[in-house]
Amino acid sequence: MNRSIDFQISFIEPQAHYVEVEMQIQGFANTYLDVKMPVWTPGSYLIREFAKNIEQVSAKTDNAEDLNIYKVSKNTWRIDNPSNNLKINYRIYSFEKSVRTNFIDDSHAFLSPAGTFLYVDGYLEHAVNVHIDLPKYWTKISTGLAEIEGRTNSFYAENYDILFDSPIEIGNQDTWTFDAAGIPHEFAMVGVGSYDKDQLSQDIKKIVEEETKLWGSNPNDRYVFISHNYQSGHGGLEHLNSTVLASGRNAYSNSIGYTNFLSLVAHEYFHLWHVKRLRPKALGPFNYEEENYTSLLWIFEGFTAYYDNLITRRCNFRDETDYLQALVSEFNMVLNKPGHLVQSVGLSSFDTWIKHYRPDENSQNSSISYYNKGAMLACMLDLSIISQTNGEKRLDQVLQAAYKQFYLIEGRGIEEAEFKKLAEDITGTNLSPVFDAVYNCEEIDYNAYFNLVGYQFIDQNETTQTASLGVKVTHHDGRTTIKNVDRNSTAWESGLNVDDEIVAVNGVRIDPQGRELDLIISNSHVGTELNVMIAREGLIREIQVVLKASDRVSYYIERNPNATVEQRALGDIWLSLN
């Protein structure tokens, strides 16, 4: 008997945030049958335990006879003595707003497939059909899944990897299409917003064509943007032939917000090649039941974070000053976290499963983001290649060659050593100083790299000495409470703790907004002794502190007035427009 797996999706109580799922399985009869729910979704490296949202699981034969179904692990249901034809029904509670999780209310439904569809254990390669019962109050379905010819609201995936990589938006979203790089693109805008469809289409077309030119070809027949508008928010998640974006509904009507949205588009579309196809060896085929570890996210997310703003520069959405400000923010974010002296970017990549998506009050002291630090190193590689090849090559050519070799020709994931070798072979350069920085916490001489192309990297705080307590505070219900304590700061060494309420300093009661605290610190100098009265767990105590100098940096990047003509010419190549 031929095997088949079909899903039917329906919405009985969307206002209560539920979706009903019926899984029809044919031809899998055995002593028992296990069906599973993924515990994570590709692109978002955290065990999310999607099975926690499933309710009322039942199984029946095609004659409506009940079958015994029970859990054998957190994400596995077992059916004893299944028939050749059976149906599994379940409901999923869906009320988490993000680009990676299900959300349903009376206005629309967003389905993240890894948190929606069960799979038969051992059959991830099996084809899947999905039919959606479109409620009368919703009119549209937006997804990268292929439509089944002759069947309304029915879709097909040739395997579960494709299914899990194809989010589905259902509702009354504003949709339109445009062509870019010879490929039809659909945009589905969910929720009200201040966007201009014609302007968005025109600008995104520039991004698509600029990135397609960089990579050499575009791998899709069609592409779908799903964008959710919120009161506030910003983020995205890449997929095989689609992406899900999140933005503030008014971001499109101001220049900064709109440019940042275009950078987000550039970031997620860049992933079409960089991680969805050219990928680390560890990320595919996926194991959906546990962590899939790799140390290469600094390349695949970090390089993408470097290129998202660079692409908007090449498309002339940013002038040089705006671009340099966006770039230097990556450096300041990393170098102002004490964690950059503790965690390497390679380890940050590997530990994303336990750190990046689970920040706590000490994260800034113990970790960094592979997005920001990876972007910094990508920039250094780009500048190094431009300089060593006298502007004839840059990081673009490395990525294009890697995509061609490892994806188009060999069809496999890469490892770091072979990526480095290819980069050096293609460019004829020595890139060891940058790659060596991946697994240690010593910062390289960034200014030397910027000097190569006629720019300089300067800390405007270098010659100043400002007293600092070394804490971040929050103000709530008239209380000033410590939120973070910087490693090796005054507060760290004196024993001030997170969650301490600062009551008074030197006998002066702190006002509800903490203004006296700011005034006292700003009027003090390094070496000033302060008496800090705190409330800890309801008990009053006093702590004596001696203010140390702030170690915060504030870098900026600008043209180097002492650059040679050759260096300035290389800088023009680095930041050239399309």
Coordinates of C-alpha atoms in Angstrom, one line a residue:
M1 CA 0.0 0.0 0.0
N2 CA 1.2 3.5 -0.9
R3 CA 2.1 5.7 2.1
S4 CA 0.7 9.2 2.4
I5 CA 0.6 12.0 5.0
D6 CA -2.1 14.6 4.8
F7 CA -3.0 17.5 7.1
Q8 CA -6.2 19.4 7.4
I9 CA -6.1 22.7 9.3
S10 CA -9.2 24.4 10.6
F11 CA -10.1 27.2 13.0
I12 CA -13.1 26.7 15.3
E13 CA -12.1 29.1 18.1
P14 CA -9.5 31.5 16.7
Q15 CA -10.5 34.1 19.2
A16 CA -9.3 31.7 21.9
H17 CA -6.1 31.2 20.0
Y18 CA -6.6 27.6 18.9
V19 CA -5.9 25.8 15.6
E20 CA -7.3 22.3 15.0
V21 CA -5.1 19.9 13.2
E22 CA -6.1 16.5 11.6
M23 CA -3.2 14.3 10.5
Q24 CA -4.3 11.6 8.0
I25 CA -1.8 8.7 7.8
Q26 CA -2.0 5.9 5.3
G27 CA 0.2 2.8 4.7
F28 CA 2.3 3.0 7.9
A29 CA 0.9 -0.1 9.7
N30 CA 3.3 -1.7 12.1
T31 CA 3.4 -3.0 15.7
Y32 CA 3.2 0.6 16.8
L33 CA 3.6 4.1 15.2
D34 CA 5.4 7.1 16.8
V35 CA 4.6 10.6 15.8
K36 CA 6.7 13.5 17.0
M37 CA 6.7 17.3 17.3
P38 CA 10.0 19.2 16.7
V39 CA 11.5 20.8 19.8
W40 CA 13.0 23.8 17.9
T41 CA 12.7 25.5 14.5
P42 CA 15.7 26.1 12.1
G43 CA 17.1 29.7 12.2
S44 CA 16.2 30.1 15.9
Y45 CA 18.7 28.2 18.0
L46 CA 16.7 27.4 21.2
I47 CA 14.8 24.4 22.4
R48 CA 11.3 25.8 22.4
E49 CA 9.4 22.7 23.4
F50 CA 6.6 23.2 20.9
A51 CA 4.8 20.1 22.2
K52 CA 3.8 22.0 25.3
N53 CA 1.1 23.7 23.3
I54 CA -0.6 20.5 22.0
E55 CA -3.9 19.5 23.6
Q56 CA -6.6 16.8 23.2
V57 CA -4.7 14.3 21.1
S58 CA -6.7 11.4 19.8
A59 CA -6.4 8.7 17.1
K60 CA -9.0 6.8 15.1
T61 CA -9.2 4.3 12.3
D62 CA -10.8 5.3 9.0
N63 CA -13.9 3.6 10.4
A64 CA -13.9 6.0 13.4
E65 CA -12.8 3.4 15.8
D66 CA -10.7 4.7 18.7
L67 CA -7.0 3.8 18.8
N68 CA -4.8 3.8 21.9
I69 CA -2.5 6.8 21.7
Y70 CA -0.2 7.9 24.6
K71 CA 3.0 9.8 25.2
V72 CA 6.3 8.0 25.5
S73 CA 8.5 11.2 25.7
K74 CA 7.9 14.9 25.9
N75 CA 7.4 15.3 22.2
T76 CA 6.4 11.7 21.1
W77 CA 3.0 10.0 20.9
R78 CA 2.7 6.3 20.3
I79 CA -0.2 4.4 18.7
D80 CA -0.3 0.7 19.4
N81 CA -1.4 -1.6 16.6
P82 CA -2.3 1.2 14.1
S83 CA -4.4 0.5 11.1
N84 CA -3.3 1.1 7.6
N85 CA -5.5 4.2 7.6
L86 CA -5.8 6.4 10.6
K87 CA -6.4 10.0 11.7
I88 CA -4.8 11.8 14.5
N89 CA -6.5 14.9 15.8
Y90 CA -5.1 17.6 18.1
R91 CA -5.4 21.2 19.0
I92 CA -2.6 23.8 19.5
Y93 CA -2.8 26.8 21.7
S94 CA -1.2 29.6 19.8
F95 CA -0.6 32.9 21.5
E96 CA 3.1 33.9 21.3
K97 CA 3.9 36.9 19.2
S98 CA 7.2 36.3 17.5
V99 CA 8.5 35.4 14.0
R100 CA 9.1 31.8 15.1
T101 CA 6.0 30.8 17.0
N102 CA 2.3 30.3 16.4
F103 CA 0.0 33.2 17.0
I104 CA -3.8 33.2 16.4
D105 CA -6.5 35.6 17.2
D106 CA -9.8 36.7 15.6
S107 CA -7.9 38.8 13.0
H108 CA -5.4 36.3 11.6
A109 CA -3.4 33.1 12.1
F110 CA 0.3 32.8 11.8
L111 CA 1.5 29.2 11.8
S112 CA 5.2 28.3 12.4
P113 CA 5.2 24.8 10.8
A114 CA 7.7 23.2 13.3
G115 CA 5.3 24.1 16.1
T116 CA 2.2 22.8 14.1
F117 CA 2.8 19.6 12.2
L118 CA 3.7 16.2 13.7
Y119 CA 5.9 13.8 11.7
V120 CA 6.1 10.0 11.6
D121 CA 9.3 8.9 13.3
G122 CA 11.9 7.9 10.8
Y123 CA 10.0 9.5 7.8
L124 CA 11.2 13.1 7.7
E125 CA 11.9 12.6 3.9
H126 CA 8.2 11.7 3.2
A127 CA 6.1 14.1 1.2
V128 CA 3.3 16.0 2.9
N129 CA 0.0 17.6 1.7
V130 CA -1.6 20.4 3.7
H131 CA -5.2 21.6 3.2
I132 CA -6.5 24.7 5.0
D133 CA -10.2 25.1 5.7
L134 CA -10.4 28.9 5.2
P135 CA -13.0 30.4 7.5
K136 CA -15.5 32.7 5.9
Y137 CA -14.1 35.7 7.8
W138 CA -10.6 35.2 6.3
T139 CA -9.8 35.4 2.6
K140 CA -6.1 34.8 2.0
I141 CA -3.3 32.3 2.6
S142 CA 0.4 33.4 2.1
T143 CA 3.1 30.8 2.2
G144 CA 6.1 29.6 0.3
L145 CA 4.6 26.1 0.0
A146 CA 3.8 24.9 -3.5
E147 CA 0.1 24.9 -4.4
I148 CA -1.5 21.6 -5.4
E149 CA -2.9 22.0 -8.9
G150 CA -6.7 21.7 -9.0
R151 CA -7.2 21.8 -5.2
T152 CA -8.2 25.1 -3.5
N153 CA -6.2 26.1 -0.4
S154 CA -4.1 23.0 -0.7
F155 CA -0.3 22.8 -0.6
Y156 CA 2.5 20.3 -1.1
A157 CA 5.9 19.8 0.4
E158 CA 8.2 17.1 -0.9
N159 CA 9.6 16.5 2.6
Y160 CA 9.4 17.7 6.1
D161 CA 12.4 19.9 5.9
I162 CA 10.6 22.0 3.3
L163 CA 7.4 21.9 5.3
F164 CA 9.0 23.1 8.5
D165 CA 10.8 25.8 6.5
S166 CA 7.5 27.3 5.1
P167 CA 5.6 29.5 7.5
I168 CA 1.9 30.1 6.7
E169 CA -0.1 33.3 7.2
I170 CA -3.9 33.1 7.1
G171 CA -6.2 36.1 7.3
N172 CA -7.0 39.3 5.4
Q173 CA -3.4 40.5 4.9
D174 CA -2.6 43.1 2.4
T175 CA -0.9 41.3 -0.4
W176 CA 0.8 42.5 -3.6
T177 CA 3.4 41.2 -6.0
F178 CA 6.4 42.5 -7.9
D179 CA 9.2 41.1 -10.0
A180 CA 12.8 41.4 -8.9
A181 CA 15.8 39.6 -10.5
G182 CA 13.4 38.0 -12.9
I183 CA 11.5 36.3 -10.0
P184 CA 8.0 37.0 -8.7
H185 CA 7.9 38.2 -5.1
E186 CA 4.8 38.3 -3.0
F187 CA 4.5 40.7 0.0
A188 CA 2.0 40.0 2.7
M189 CA 1.6 42.9 5.2
V190 CA -0.3 41.9 8.3
G191 CA -1.9 44.6 10.4
V192 CA -2.2 48.3 9.8
G193 CA 0.9 50.4 9.1
S194 CA 2.2 53.5 7.5
Y195 CA 3.8 51.7 4.6
D196 CA 3.8 52.7 0.9
K197 CA 3.4 49.6 -1.2
D198 CA 4.9 51.1 -4.4
Q199 CA 7.9 52.5 -2.5
L200 CA 8.5 49.2 -0.6
S201 CA 8.3 47.3 -3.9
Q202 CA 10.8 49.6 -5.6
D203 CA 13.3 49.6 -2.7
I204 CA 13.1 45.8 -2.0
K205 CA 13.6 45.2 -5.7
K206 CA 16.9 47.1 -5.4
I207 CA 17.9 44.9 -2.5
V208 CA 17.0 41.7 -4.2
E209 CA 18.9 42.6 -7.4
E210 CA 21.9 43.8 -5.5
E211 CA 22.2 40.6 -3.5
T212 CA 21.5 38.4 -6.5
K213 CA 24.3 40.2 -8.3
L214 CA 26.6 39.5 -5.3
W215 CA 25.8 35.8 -5.2
G216 CA 25.7 35.3 -9.0
S217 CA 22.2 33.7 -9.3
N218 CA 18.9 33.5 -7.5
P219 CA 17.8 30.0 -6.4
N220 CA 14.1 30.6 -6.2
D221 CA 11.1 30.4 -8.6
R222 CA 9.1 32.6 -6.2
Y223 CA 9.6 34.3 -2.8
V224 CA 7.2 35.4 -0.1
F225 CA 7.7 38.2 2.5
I226 CA 5.3 37.9 5.5
S227 CA 5.6 41.1 7.6
H228 CA 3.7 41.6 10.9
N229 CA 3.1 45.2 12.1
Y230 CA 3.1 45.7 15.9
Q231 CA 2.9 48.7 18.2
S232 CA 6.6 48.2 18.5
G233 CA 9.0 45.4 17.5
H234 CA 11.8 44.5 15.1
G235 CA 13.0 41.1 14.0
G236 CA 13.0 38.4 11.3
L237 CA 13.5 34.8 10.6
E238 CA 14.7 33.4 7.3
H239 CA 13.2 30.5 5.4
L240 CA 13.9 28.5 2.2
N241 CA 11.9 30.7 -0.1
S242 CA 10.2 33.1 2.3
T243 CA 10.9 35.2 5.4
V244 CA 8.8 36.4 8.4
L245 CA 9.5 40.0 9.5
A246 CA 8.3 42.1 12.4
S247 CA 8.2 45.9 12.6
G248 CA 6.6 48.8 14.4
R249 CA 3.6 49.9 12.4
N250 CA 4.9 53.5 12.2
A251 CA 8.5 52.6 11.3
Y252 CA 7.9 53.1 7.6
S253 CA 7.0 56.8 8.0
N254 CA 10.3 58.0 9.5
S255 CA 13.6 57.8 7.7
I256 CA 15.5 55.9 10.4
G257 CA 12.8 53.4 11.0
Y258 CA 12.3 52.8 7.3
T259 CA 16.0 52.4 6.6
N260 CA 16.3 49.9 9.5
F261 CA 13.4 48.0 8.0
L262 CA 15.2 47.8 4.7
S263 CA 18.3 46.5 6.5
L264 CA 16.1 43.9 8.1
V265 CA 14.8 42.9 4.6
A266 CA 18.4 42.8 3.3
H267 CA 19.5 40.6 6.3
E268 CA 16.7 38.0 5.9
Y269 CA 17.0 37.9 2.1
F270 CA 20.7 37.5 2.3
H271 CA 20.0 34.2 4.2
L272 CA 18.4 32.9 1.0
W273 CA 21.9 31.9 0.1
H274 CA 23.9 32.3 3.3
V275 CA 22.6 29.6 5.8
K276 CA 19.7 28.3 3.8
R277 CA 21.9 26.9 1.1
L278 CA 25.5 27.7 1.8
R279 CA 25.5 26.4 5.4
P280 CA 27.5 24.9 8.2
K281 CA 27.9 21.1 8.0
A282 CA 26.0 20.7 11.3
L283 CA 22.9 22.5 10.0
G284 CA 21.4 19.9 7.7
P285 CA 20.0 17.4 7.6
F286 CA 18.3 18.7 10.8
N287 CA 17.8 16.8 13.9
Y288 CA 14.5 18.2 15.2
E289 CA 14.7 16.5 18.6
E290 CA 17.8 18.1 20.1
E291 CA 20.4 20.9 19.7
N292 CA 22.4 21.0 16.4
Y293 CA 25.7 22.5 17.4
T294 CA 28.0 24.6 15.3
S295 CA 30.7 27.2 15.9
L296 CA 30.1 28.9 12.6
L297 CA 27.2 31.2 13.4
W298 CA 29.7 34.0 13.6
I299 CA 30.1 33.5 9.8
F300 CA 26.5 32.8 8.9
E301 CA 24.7 35.3 11.1
G302 CA 27.7 37.7 11.7
F303 CA 28.5 38.1 8.0
T304 CA 24.8 38.6 7.2
A305 CA 24.7 41.3 9.9
Y306 CA 27.7 43.0 8.2
Y307 CA 26.1 42.8 4.8
D308 CA 22.6 44.0 5.7
N309 CA 23.7 47.5 6.3
L310 CA 26.3 47.4 3.5
I311 CA 23.7 46.4 1.0
T312 CA 21.5 49.3 2.0
R313 CA 24.6 51.5 1.5
R314 CA 25.2 50.0 -2.0
C315 CA 21.5 50.7 -2.8
N316 CA 22.0 54.3 -1.7
F317 CA 19.5 54.0 1.2
R318 CA 22.3 55.2 3.5
D319 CA 24.8 57.9 3.0
E320 CA 28.4 57.3 4.1
T321 CA 27.9 58.9 7.5
D322 CA 24.8 57.0 8.2
Y323 CA 26.4 53.7 7.2
L324 CA 29.5 54.3 9.3
Q325 CA 27.3 55.0 12.3
A326 CA 25.4 51.8 11.8
L327 CA 28.7 49.9 11.4
V328 CA 30.4 51.3 14.4
S329 CA 27.4 50.5 16.6
E330 CA 28.3 46.8 16.2
F331 CA 31.8 47.6 17.7
N332 CA 30.4 49.7 20.5
M333 CA 27.8 47.0 21.5
V334 CA 30.5 44.3 21.8
L335 CA 33.3 46.4 23.3
N336 CA 31.1 47.9 26.0
K337 CA 30.1 44.4 27.2
P338 CA 32.6 43.0 29.7
G339 CA 31.7 39.6 28.3
H340 CA 33.9 40.3 25.2
L341 CA 36.9 39.6 27.5
V342 CA 35.3 36.3 28.6
Q343 CA 33.6 34.6 25.6
S344 CA 35.0 34.2 22.1
V345 CA 32.8 34.6 19.1
G346 CA 33.4 30.9 18.2
L347 CA 32.1 29.9 21.7
S348 CA 29.3 32.3 21.4
S349 CA 28.2 30.5 18.2
F350 CA 28.4 27.1 19.9
D351 CA 26.6 28.2 23.1
T352 CA 23.7 30.0 21.4
W353 CA 21.5 27.2 22.5
I354 CA 22.0 28.0 26.2
K355 CA 23.0 31.7 26.2
H356 CA 21.9 33.9 23.3
Y357 CA 18.1 33.4 23.6
R358 CA 18.2 33.1 27.4
P359 CA 19.8 36.4 28.6
D360 CA 20.0 37.1 32.3
E361 CA 21.3 39.9 34.5
N362 CA 24.9 38.7 34.1
S363 CA 24.8 38.0 30.3
Q364 CA 26.7 41.2 29.5
N365 CA 29.5 40.1 31.8
S366 CA 29.8 36.6 30.4
S367 CA 28.9 36.6 26.7
I368 CA 28.7 38.4 23.4
S369 CA 26.5 38.2 20.3
Y370 CA 27.9 36.3 17.3
Y371 CA 25.8 38.7 15.3
N372 CA 27.7 41.8 16.4
K373 CA 31.2 40.3 16.8
G374 CA 30.7 38.3 13.6
A375 CA 29.9 41.5 11.7
M376 CA 33.1 43.1 13.1
L377 CA 35.2 40.2 11.9
A378 CA 33.5 40.2 8.5
C379 CA 34.4 43.8 8.1
M380 CA 38.0 43.1 9.0
L381 CA 38.1 40.3 6.4
D382 CA 36.6 42.6 3.8
L383 CA 39.1 45.4 4.5
S384 CA 42.0 43.0 4.6
I385 CA 41.1 41.4 1.2
I386 CA 40.5 44.8 -0.4
S387 CA 43.8 46.0 0.8
Q388 CA 45.8 42.9 0.0
T389 CA 44.4 42.6 -3.5
N390 CA 44.6 46.4 -4.2
G391 CA 40.8 46.5 -4.6
E392 CA 40.5 43.7 -7.1
K393 CA 38.7 41.4 -4.7
R394 CA 36.8 41.5 -1.5
L395 CA 34.6 39.3 0.7
D396 CA 31.9 39.2 -2.0
Q397 CA 34.1 37.0 -4.2
V398 CA 34.7 34.6 -1.3
L399 CA 31.0 34.1 -0.6
Q400 CA 30.2 33.6 -4.2
A401 CA 33.0 31.0 -4.6
A402 CA 31.9 29.2 -1.5
Y403 CA 28.3 29.1 -2.6
K404 CA 29.3 27.7 -6.0
Q405 CA 31.7 25.1 -4.6
F406 CA 29.9 23.8 -1.6
Y407 CA 26.3 24.2 -2.5
L408 CA 25.9 24.3 -6.3
I409 CA 28.7 21.8 -7.0
E410 CA 29.1 19.6 -3.9
G411 CA 25.7 20.1 -2.3
R412 CA 27.0 19.9 1.3
G413 CA 27.6 22.0 4.3
I414 CA 31.0 23.5 5.1
E415 CA 33.5 23.5 8.0
E416 CA 35.5 26.5 9.1
A417 CA 39.0 25.3 8.0
E418 CA 37.8 24.7 4.5
F419 CA 36.0 28.0 4.4
K420 CA 39.2 29.8 5.4
K421 CA 41.3 27.9 2.9
L422 CA 38.9 28.7 0.1
A423 CA 38.9 32.4 1.1
E424 CA 42.6 32.5 1.0
D425 CA 42.9 30.6 -2.2
I426 CA 40.3 32.7 -4.0
T427 CA 41.8 36.0 -2.9
G428 CA 45.5 35.0 -2.7
T429 CA 45.7 36.6 0.8
N430 CA 46.6 35.7 4.3
L431 CA 43.5 35.9 6.6
S432 CA 44.9 34.1 9.6
P433 CA 45.0 37.1 11.9
V434 CA 41.2 37.5 11.6
F435 CA 40.4 33.8 11.8
D436 CA 42.7 33.4 14.8
A437 CA 40.6 36.0 16.6
V438 CA 37.6 33.7 16.5
Y439 CA 38.6 31.5 19.4
N440 CA 40.3 34.0 21.7
C441 CA 39.1 37.0 23.6
E442 CA 41.9 39.4 22.6
E443 CA 40.7 42.2 20.3
I444 CA 42.6 42.7 17.1
D445 CA 43.8 46.2 16.1
Y446 CA 40.7 47.4 14.3
N447 CA 42.1 50.8 13.6
A448 CA 45.0 49.3 11.6
Y449 CA 42.5 47.6 9.4
F450 CA 40.5 50.7 8.8
N451 CA 43.7 52.6 8.1
L452 CA 44.3 50.2 5.2
V453 CA 41.4 51.8 3.3
G454 CA 41.8 55.4 4.4
Y455 CA 39.6 55.4 7.5
Q456 CA 40.3 55.6 11.2
F457 CA 38.6 54.0 14.2
I458 CA 38.8 56.3 17.2
D459 CA 37.5 56.1 20.8
Q460 CA 36.4 59.6 21.8
N461 CA 36.4 58.5 25.5
E462 CA 40.1 57.5 25.3
T463 CA 41.4 60.8 26.8
T464 CA 38.6 61.3 29.3
Q465 CA 38.2 59.8 32.8
T466 CA 34.7 59.7 34.1
A467 CA 33.7 58.3 37.4
S468 CA 31.3 55.4 37.3
L469 CA 29.3 53.2 39.7
G470 CA 29.1 50.5 37.1
V471 CA 25.4 49.7 37.3
K472 CA 22.3 49.9 35.2
V473 CA 19.1 50.7 37.2
T474 CA 15.4 50.7 36.6
H475 CA 12.8 53.0 38.1
H476 CA 9.5 51.5 39.1
D477 CA 6.9 52.4 41.8
G478 CA 9.1 55.1 43.2
R479 CA 12.1 52.8 43.6
T480 CA 15.5 52.8 41.9
T481 CA 16.6 49.2 41.6
I482 CA 19.9 47.8 40.2
K483 CA 19.3 45.8 37.0
N484 CA 22.9 45.0 36.0
V485 CA 26.3 45.2 37.6
D486 CA 29.3 45.5 35.3
R487 CA 32.2 43.1 35.8
N488 CA 35.1 44.6 37.7
S489 CA 33.3 47.9 38.2
T490 CA 32.9 49.9 41.5
A491 CA 29.6 48.1 42.2
W492 CA 31.0 44.7 41.4
E493 CA 34.0 45.1 43.7
S494 CA 32.0 46.7 46.5
G495 CA 29.3 44.1 46.6
L496 CA 26.3 45.9 45.2
N497 CA 23.9 43.3 43.8
V498 CA 21.3 43.0 41.1
D499 CA 17.8 43.7 42.7
D500 CA 19.3 45.9 45.4
E501 CA 17.1 49.0 45.8
I502 CA 19.2 52.2 46.1
V503 CA 17.6 54.2 48.9
A504 CA 20.1 57.0 49.5
V505 CA 23.6 58.1 48.7
N506 CA 25.7 60.1 51.2
G507 CA 22.5 60.6 53.2
V508 CA 20.5 62.0 50.3
R509 CA 17.3 60.2 49.5
I510 CA 17.0 59.0 45.9
D511 CA 14.0 60.5 44.1
P512 CA 11.6 58.2 42.2
Q513 CA 13.4 58.9 38.9
G514 CA 16.9 58.4 40.2
R515 CA 17.9 61.9 39.3
E516 CA 19.9 62.5 42.5
L517 CA 21.9 59.3 41.8
D518 CA 22.8 60.6 38.3
L519 CA 23.7 64.0 39.7
I520 CA 25.9 62.6 42.5
I521 CA 27.8 60.3 40.1
S522 CA 28.2 63.0 37.4
N523 CA 29.6 65.5 40.0
S524 CA 32.0 63.0 41.5
H525 CA 35.5 62.2 40.3
V526 CA 37.5 59.0 40.2
G527 CA 38.4 58.0 43.8
T528 CA 35.4 59.6 45.4
E529 CA 34.0 57.7 48.4
L530 CA 30.3 57.2 48.6
N531 CA 28.0 55.7 51.3
V532 CA 25.3 53.8 49.4
M533 CA 22.2 52.8 51.5
I534 CA 20.3 49.9 49.9
A535 CA 17.4 47.7 50.7
R536 CA 18.1 44.0 50.0
E537 CA 15.3 41.5 50.6
G538 CA 13.7 44.2 52.8
L539 CA 16.7 44.7 55.0
I540 CA 18.5 48.1 55.1
R541 CA 22.3 48.2 54.9
E542 CA 25.0 50.6 53.9
I543 CA 27.8 49.9 51.5
Q544 CA 30.9 52.0 51.1
V545 CA 32.2 52.4 47.6
V546 CA 35.1 54.1 45.9
L547 CA 34.3 55.2 42.4
K548 CA 36.5 53.9 39.6
A549 CA 36.9 55.2 36.1
S550 CA 34.3 54.2 33.5
D551 CA 35.7 51.7 31.0
R552 CA 33.0 52.5 28.4
V553 CA 34.2 53.2 24.9
S554 CA 32.5 55.4 22.3
Y555 CA 34.1 54.6 18.9
Y556 CA 33.4 56.4 15.7
I557 CA 34.7 55.8 12.1
E558 CA 35.7 58.6 9.8
R559 CA 38.0 59.3 6.9
N560 CA 41.6 59.4 7.9
P561 CA 43.1 62.9 7.0
N562 CA 46.5 61.3 6.9
A563 CA 45.5 58.5 4.4
T564 CA 47.5 58.1 1.2
V565 CA 45.9 58.5 -2.2
E566 CA 46.0 54.7 -2.6
Q567 CA 44.3 54.1 0.7
R568 CA 41.5 56.6 0.0
A569 CA 41.0 54.9 -3.4
L570 CA 40.5 51.6 -1.6
G571 CA 38.0 53.2 0.8
D572 CA 36.0 54.4 -2.2
I573 CA 35.9 50.8 -3.4
W574 CA 34.8 49.6 0.0
L575 CA 31.8 51.9 0.3
S576 CA 31.1 52.3 -3.4
L577 CA 27.4 52.6 -4.5
N578 CA 25.7 50.1 -6.9

